Amino acid sequence: MEGKRSSLSISIPSDLLRRIRELTLSILTNLSNGQSPVVQIDRFRNYCTETSGNCYCNCGISVGKELLTLQRECHTRRLDVLLRVLLVVQTLLQQNRHGSKRDIYYMHPTVFKEQSVVDRAINDICILLQCSRHNLNVVSVGNGMVMGWLKFSEAGRKFDCINNPNTAYPVPVHVEDVEIDIIGVARYILVVEKESVFQRLANDSFCTRNRCIVVTGRGYPDVPTRRFLRLLIEKLHLPAYCLVDCDPYGIDILTTYRFGSMQMAYDAKFLCVPEIRWLGVFPSEVEKYCLPQQCLLPLTREDKTRVEAMLLRCYLRREAPQWRFELDLLLSRGLKCEIEALSVQSLSFLSEEYLPSKIQGGVYI
């Protein structure tokens, strides 16, 4: 049985159930005939380190296949896990119910042993069934938050953020059930890396004064946050900016929003947000804003390794050369800082001066 990514996600439960039957029937037929079943899983990537520019990353094209067979012990375990998870997915689809990845893990914790084992099986199933994860009725526990000039509904529940634009609301988990109330009041969307900065902006009534929408994934964004952000941009046609720490992890989070993650490269075209622009904090701004030495930290060996690896990613060379320049500068100077370091100017400097001046002045890349 072969699984590869099609150009469109299949979202009709009956189609998915048919594919599940075909997959399991193929495996059972091989076993009944005394043959070892072979499951072919296409592999995808959203970047490579190819310097010639002749790569197919981010195009939804398979870059190879992985063959799972009972003739290898490690593959036997993976197939066991895959079939167990597939049975749960089938039940969810048949009963029109939803479950989290963590729910699935606790159904067979002694077999799965680690959450990552379940996560990998779910990704494999998405590729085999040619769908996105939400089509399986498998949802994430939402971490994201949103506030600002926005109205939306989720499965009939209405959320009027405009009445309290500086109050945090959870990002909806079932994004496919979300309807955005298209009202031309917000001027832009601001994505901030972490909750502490999100709360700082809320305390400063940033959304009230700037008529914007602010989203945070509270670190590396989960799938609902990325899907919700993409939906907002598609429906509202607003510019989107991203504010992250001036360190390797912050910049890596920025690339996850714009280009997607390697783990879910098979679904990158449905999750990435190519419109998003990097607003700061740039390594080149450390001197401009006169950040004192006590606000700066030396890059660790792990930091340097991460930056060096990021500099090799093809999408930065191809689509974001200015980001590579800033990464080079971060590496050469060997110093990093957090967004909160800007508060050395004043507690309200971020919301009252830094962000408005950069957005109005077009200082982003």
Coordinates of C-alpha atoms in Angstrom, one line a residue:
M1 CA 0.0 0.0 0.0
E2 CA 1.4 3.4 -1.0
G3 CA 0.7 6.7 0.7
K4 CA 1.6 10.0 -1.0
R5 CA 0.4 13.6 -0.6
S6 CA -2.1 14.8 -3.1
S7 CA -2.6 18.5 -4.1
L8 CA -5.8 18.7 -2.1
S9 CA -6.7 17.4 1.3
I10 CA -9.5 14.9 1.5
S11 CA -11.9 16.0 4.2
I12 CA -15.0 13.7 3.6
P13 CA -15.1 11.1 6.4
S14 CA -16.5 8.5 4.0
D15 CA -13.5 8.8 1.7
L16 CA -11.1 8.5 4.6
L17 CA -12.9 5.5 6.0
R18 CA -12.7 3.9 2.5
R19 CA -9.0 4.5 2.4
I20 CA -8.6 3.0 5.9
R21 CA -10.4 -0.1 4.7
E22 CA -8.2 -0.3 1.6
L23 CA -5.0 0.0 3.7
T24 CA -6.0 -2.6 6.3
L25 CA -7.4 -5.0 3.6
S26 CA -4.1 -4.8 1.7
I27 CA -2.1 -5.7 4.9
L28 CA -4.5 -8.5 5.8
T29 CA -4.4 -9.9 2.3
N30 CA -0.6 -10.1 2.3
L31 CA -0.6 -11.8 5.7
S32 CA -3.2 -14.4 4.7
N33 CA -1.1 -15.2 1.7
G34 CA 2.0 -15.7 3.8
Q35 CA 3.6 -12.5 2.5
S36 CA 5.2 -9.7 4.5
P37 CA 3.1 -6.5 3.9
V38 CA 5.0 -3.5 2.7
V39 CA 3.7 0.0 3.5
Q40 CA 5.2 2.8 1.4
I41 CA 5.2 6.2 3.0
D42 CA 6.2 9.2 1.0
R43 CA 8.6 11.6 2.7
F44 CA 8.5 15.4 2.4
R45 CA 10.7 18.3 3.5
N46 CA 10.2 22.0 3.7
Y47 CA 13.8 22.9 3.3
C48 CA 17.2 21.3 2.4
T49 CA 20.8 22.4 2.4
E50 CA 21.2 22.2 -1.4
T51 CA 23.2 25.2 -2.5
S52 CA 22.6 24.9 -6.3
G53 CA 19.0 26.0 -5.9
N54 CA 17.8 22.9 -7.7
C55 CA 15.5 21.6 -4.9
Y56 CA 11.8 20.8 -4.7
C57 CA 11.2 21.9 -1.1
N58 CA 7.9 23.5 -0.2
C59 CA 6.3 22.2 -3.4
G60 CA 4.3 19.3 -2.0
I61 CA 6.4 16.9 -3.9
S62 CA 7.7 13.7 -2.3
V63 CA 11.5 13.5 -1.9
G64 CA 11.6 9.8 -1.3
K65 CA 9.8 6.8 0.2
E66 CA 10.1 4.9 3.4
L67 CA 9.2 1.2 3.2
L68 CA 7.8 -0.4 6.4
T69 CA 7.9 -4.2 6.5
L70 CA 7.5 -6.9 9.1
Q71 CA 10.9 -8.3 8.1
R72 CA 12.5 -5.6 10.2
E73 CA 11.9 -5.6 14.0
C74 CA 11.8 -1.8 14.3
H75 CA 9.3 -1.6 11.5
T76 CA 7.1 -4.2 13.1
R77 CA 6.7 -2.0 16.1
R78 CA 6.0 1.1 13.9
L79 CA 3.3 -0.9 12.0
D80 CA 1.8 -2.1 15.3
V81 CA 1.6 1.5 16.5
L82 CA 0.3 2.8 13.2
L83 CA -2.5 0.2 13.1
R84 CA -3.5 0.9 16.7
V85 CA -3.7 4.6 16.0
L86 CA -5.5 4.0 12.8
L87 CA -8.2 2.0 14.7
V88 CA -8.7 5.0 17.0
V89 CA -9.0 7.3 14.0
Q90 CA -11.5 5.1 12.4
T91 CA -13.6 5.1 15.5
L92 CA -13.5 8.9 15.7
L93 CA -14.6 9.3 12.1
Q94 CA -17.4 6.7 12.4
Q95 CA -18.7 8.3 15.6
N96 CA -18.1 11.9 14.4
R97 CA -16.1 12.6 17.6
H98 CA -12.8 14.4 18.2
G99 CA -9.8 13.3 20.3
S100 CA -6.4 14.8 21.2
K101 CA -3.1 13.2 20.5
R102 CA -2.7 12.9 24.3
D103 CA -6.0 11.0 24.4
I104 CA -4.7 8.5 21.9
Y105 CA -1.4 8.1 23.8
Y106 CA -3.2 7.2 27.0
M107 CA -5.2 4.5 25.3
H108 CA -2.1 2.3 25.1
P109 CA 0.6 4.0 27.1
T110 CA 2.6 0.8 27.8
V111 CA 2.7 0.1 24.0
F112 CA 3.4 3.6 22.8
K113 CA 5.8 4.5 25.7
E114 CA 6.3 8.1 24.4
Q115 CA 4.0 10.7 22.9
S116 CA 6.4 11.2 20.0
V117 CA 5.6 7.7 18.8
V118 CA 1.9 8.5 18.5
D119 CA 2.8 11.9 16.8
R120 CA 4.8 10.1 14.2
A121 CA 2.1 7.5 13.5
I122 CA -0.5 10.3 13.0
N123 CA 1.8 12.0 10.5
D124 CA 2.3 8.7 8.7
I125 CA -1.5 8.2 8.6
C126 CA -2.0 11.7 7.1
I127 CA 0.4 10.9 4.3
L128 CA -1.1 7.5 3.7
L129 CA -4.7 8.8 3.6
Q130 CA -3.7 12.0 1.8
C131 CA -5.2 14.4 4.3
S132 CA -4.5 16.9 7.0
R133 CA -4.5 16.0 10.7
H134 CA -7.7 17.8 11.5
N135 CA -9.5 15.6 8.8
L136 CA -8.8 12.7 11.1
N137 CA -10.7 14.3 13.9
V138 CA -7.4 14.4 15.9
V139 CA -7.0 17.8 17.5
S140 CA -4.3 19.5 19.6
V141 CA -4.8 21.0 23.0
G142 CA -4.8 24.6 22.0
N143 CA -2.1 26.9 23.4
G144 CA -2.7 30.0 21.3
M145 CA -4.4 33.2 22.4
V146 CA -5.9 36.1 20.4
M147 CA -7.2 39.6 21.3
G148 CA -8.1 42.7 19.4
W149 CA -10.5 44.0 16.8
L150 CA -12.1 40.8 15.7
K151 CA -15.4 38.9 15.7
F152 CA -15.6 35.2 14.9
S153 CA -17.7 32.2 15.7
E154 CA -16.8 28.6 16.2
A155 CA -19.5 25.9 15.7
G156 CA -22.2 28.5 16.5
R157 CA -20.4 30.1 19.6
K158 CA -19.8 33.8 19.0
F159 CA -16.7 35.6 20.2
D160 CA -16.8 39.4 20.1
C161 CA -13.3 40.4 20.9
I162 CA -14.0 44.0 19.9
N163 CA -16.0 44.7 23.0
N164 CA -12.9 43.9 25.1
P165 CA -10.0 44.3 22.6
N166 CA -7.3 43.8 25.3
T167 CA -8.8 40.6 26.7
A168 CA -7.3 37.3 25.7
Y169 CA -9.4 34.6 24.1
P170 CA -8.2 31.1 23.3
V171 CA -7.5 30.3 19.7
P172 CA -10.2 27.9 18.5
V173 CA -9.2 24.3 18.2
H174 CA -11.7 23.3 15.5
V175 CA -10.6 25.9 13.0
E176 CA -12.6 24.3 10.2
D177 CA -15.7 25.3 12.1
V178 CA -14.7 29.0 12.4
E179 CA -16.4 31.8 10.6
I180 CA -14.7 35.2 10.6
D181 CA -17.0 38.2 10.8
I182 CA -15.4 40.4 8.0
I183 CA -15.5 43.9 9.5
G184 CA -12.9 46.4 8.2
V185 CA -11.8 47.7 11.6
A186 CA -8.4 46.0 12.2
R187 CA -5.4 47.5 10.5
Y188 CA -3.0 44.6 10.9
I189 CA -2.2 41.4 12.7
L190 CA 0.7 41.2 15.1
V191 CA 2.0 37.8 16.1
V192 CA 4.2 37.7 19.3
E193 CA 6.3 34.8 20.3
K194 CA 5.4 34.5 23.9
E195 CA 2.7 35.0 26.5
S196 CA 4.6 37.5 28.6
V197 CA 4.9 40.0 25.8
F198 CA 1.2 39.3 24.8
Q199 CA 0.2 40.2 28.4
R200 CA 2.5 43.3 28.4
L201 CA 0.6 44.6 25.3
A202 CA -2.8 43.7 26.9
N203 CA -1.8 45.7 30.0
D204 CA -0.8 48.7 27.9
S205 CA -4.1 48.6 26.0
F206 CA -2.1 48.1 22.8
C207 CA -5.0 46.8 20.7
T208 CA -7.4 49.7 21.8
R209 CA -4.9 52.3 20.7
N210 CA -3.7 50.6 17.5
R211 CA -6.8 48.9 16.2
C212 CA -5.1 45.6 15.5
I213 CA -5.3 41.9 16.2
V214 CA -2.6 40.2 18.4
V215 CA -2.0 36.5 18.3
T216 CA 0.5 34.4 20.3
G217 CA 1.3 30.7 20.1
R218 CA 3.1 30.9 23.4
G219 CA 6.4 29.6 22.0
Y220 CA 6.5 27.2 19.0
P221 CA 3.0 27.5 17.6
D222 CA 0.6 24.5 17.5
V223 CA -1.4 23.5 14.5
P224 CA -4.6 25.4 15.5
T225 CA -2.7 28.6 16.0
R226 CA -1.1 28.4 12.6
R227 CA -4.3 27.4 10.9
F228 CA -6.2 30.2 12.7
L229 CA -3.6 32.8 11.7
R230 CA -3.7 31.6 8.1
L231 CA -7.5 31.9 8.2
L232 CA -7.4 35.4 9.5
I233 CA -5.0 36.6 6.8
E234 CA -7.0 34.8 4.0
K235 CA -10.3 36.3 5.2
L236 CA -9.3 39.8 6.4
H237 CA -6.5 40.5 3.9
L238 CA -4.5 42.3 6.5
P239 CA -0.7 42.6 6.8
A240 CA 0.9 40.4 9.4
Y241 CA 4.0 41.1 11.4
C242 CA 5.9 38.8 13.8
L243 CA 7.8 39.9 16.9
V244 CA 10.2 37.4 18.4
D245 CA 13.2 37.3 20.7
C246 CA 16.6 38.2 19.2
D247 CA 17.9 34.6 19.7
P248 CA 18.0 31.4 17.7
Y249 CA 14.8 30.0 19.2
G250 CA 12.9 33.1 18.5
I251 CA 14.0 33.2 14.8
D252 CA 13.3 29.5 14.5
I253 CA 9.7 30.2 15.7
L254 CA 9.4 32.9 13.1
T255 CA 10.5 30.5 10.3
T256 CA 7.9 28.0 11.6
Y257 CA 5.1 30.6 11.1
R258 CA 6.3 31.5 7.6
F259 CA 7.7 28.3 6.1
G260 CA 6.3 25.5 8.3
S261 CA 8.0 22.8 10.2
M262 CA 10.0 19.8 9.0
Q263 CA 7.9 17.4 11.1
M264 CA 4.7 18.4 9.2
A265 CA 6.4 19.3 5.9
Y266 CA 3.7 17.1 4.1
D267 CA 1.1 19.7 5.1
A268 CA 3.3 22.9 4.8
K269 CA 1.2 24.5 2.1
F270 CA -1.9 24.4 4.4
L271 CA -0.1 25.6 7.5
C272 CA 2.6 28.1 6.5
V273 CA 1.9 31.9 6.3
P274 CA 4.2 33.3 3.6
E275 CA 2.7 36.8 4.0
I276 CA 4.1 37.2 7.5
R277 CA 7.0 39.8 8.0
W278 CA 9.7 39.9 10.6
L279 CA 9.1 43.0 12.7
G280 CA 11.9 42.5 15.2
V281 CA 13.8 42.2 17.4
F282 CA 16.7 42.3 14.9
P283 CA 20.3 41.6 15.9
S284 CA 21.1 44.9 14.0
E285 CA 18.9 46.8 16.5
V286 CA 20.9 46.0 19.6
E287 CA 23.2 49.1 19.2
K288 CA 20.5 51.3 17.8
Y289 CA 18.4 51.0 21.0
C290 CA 21.5 51.2 23.2
L291 CA 20.7 48.0 25.1
P292 CA 23.2 47.8 28.0
Q293 CA 25.5 44.8 28.4
Q294 CA 23.5 43.3 31.3
C295 CA 20.6 42.9 28.9
L296 CA 22.7 40.8 26.5
L297 CA 23.6 37.1 26.9
P298 CA 26.4 35.2 25.1
L299 CA 25.3 32.6 22.6
T300 CA 25.8 29.1 23.9
R301 CA 27.4 26.3 21.8
E302 CA 23.9 25.0 21.2
D303 CA 22.8 28.4 20.0
K304 CA 25.7 28.7 17.6
T305 CA 25.0 25.2 16.2
R306 CA 21.4 26.1 15.7
V307 CA 22.2 29.3 13.9
E308 CA 24.7 27.6 11.6
A309 CA 22.1 25.0 10.7
M310 CA 19.5 27.6 10.0
L311 CA 21.8 29.5 7.7
L312 CA 22.0 26.4 5.4
R313 CA 18.2 26.3 4.9
C314 CA 17.3 26.7 1.2
Y315 CA 14.2 28.8 1.9
L316 CA 16.2 31.6 3.6
R317 CA 18.6 31.8 0.7
R318 CA 15.7 31.8 -1.8
E319 CA 13.0 33.9 -0.1
A320 CA 14.5 35.7 2.9
P321 CA 18.1 36.8 2.3
Q322 CA 17.7 39.7 4.8
W323 CA 16.8 37.1 7.5
R324 CA 20.1 35.4 6.7
F325 CA 21.9 38.7 7.1
E326 CA 20.5 39.1 10.5
L327 CA 21.3 35.5 11.4
D328 CA 24.9 36.1 10.3
L329 CA 25.1 39.2 12.4
L330 CA 23.7 37.3 15.4
L331 CA 26.4 34.6 15.0
S332 CA 29.3 37.0 14.4
R333 CA 28.4 39.2 17.4
G334 CA 27.7 36.2 19.6
L335 CA 25.1 37.9 21.7
K336 CA 21.3 37.5 22.1
C337 CA 18.5 39.3 24.0
E338 CA 14.8 39.0 24.7
I339 CA 12.0 41.3 23.6
E340 CA 11.7 42.4 27.2
A341 CA 15.2 43.9 27.1
L342 CA 13.5 46.9 25.3
S343 CA 11.9 47.7 28.7
V344 CA 15.2 49.1 29.8
Q345 CA 14.1 52.3 28.0
S346 CA 10.7 52.3 29.9
L347 CA 8.0 49.8 30.7
S348 CA 5.8 51.1 28.0
F349 CA 8.5 51.6 25.4
L350 CA 7.6 48.4 23.5
S351 CA 3.9 49.3 23.0
E352 CA 4.1 53.0 22.8
E353 CA 7.2 53.6 20.7
Y354 CA 9.0 50.5 19.3
L355 CA 6.1 48.7 17.7
P356 CA 4.1 51.8 16.4
S357 CA 7.2 53.4 14.9
K358 CA 8.3 50.2 13.1
I359 CA 4.9 49.4 11.7
Q360 CA 4.2 53.0 10.6
G361 CA 7.7 53.4 9.2
G362 CA 7.8 50.1 7.4
V363 CA 10.8 48.8 9.3
Y364 CA 10.3 45.1 8.8
I365 CA 11.7 42.4 6.6

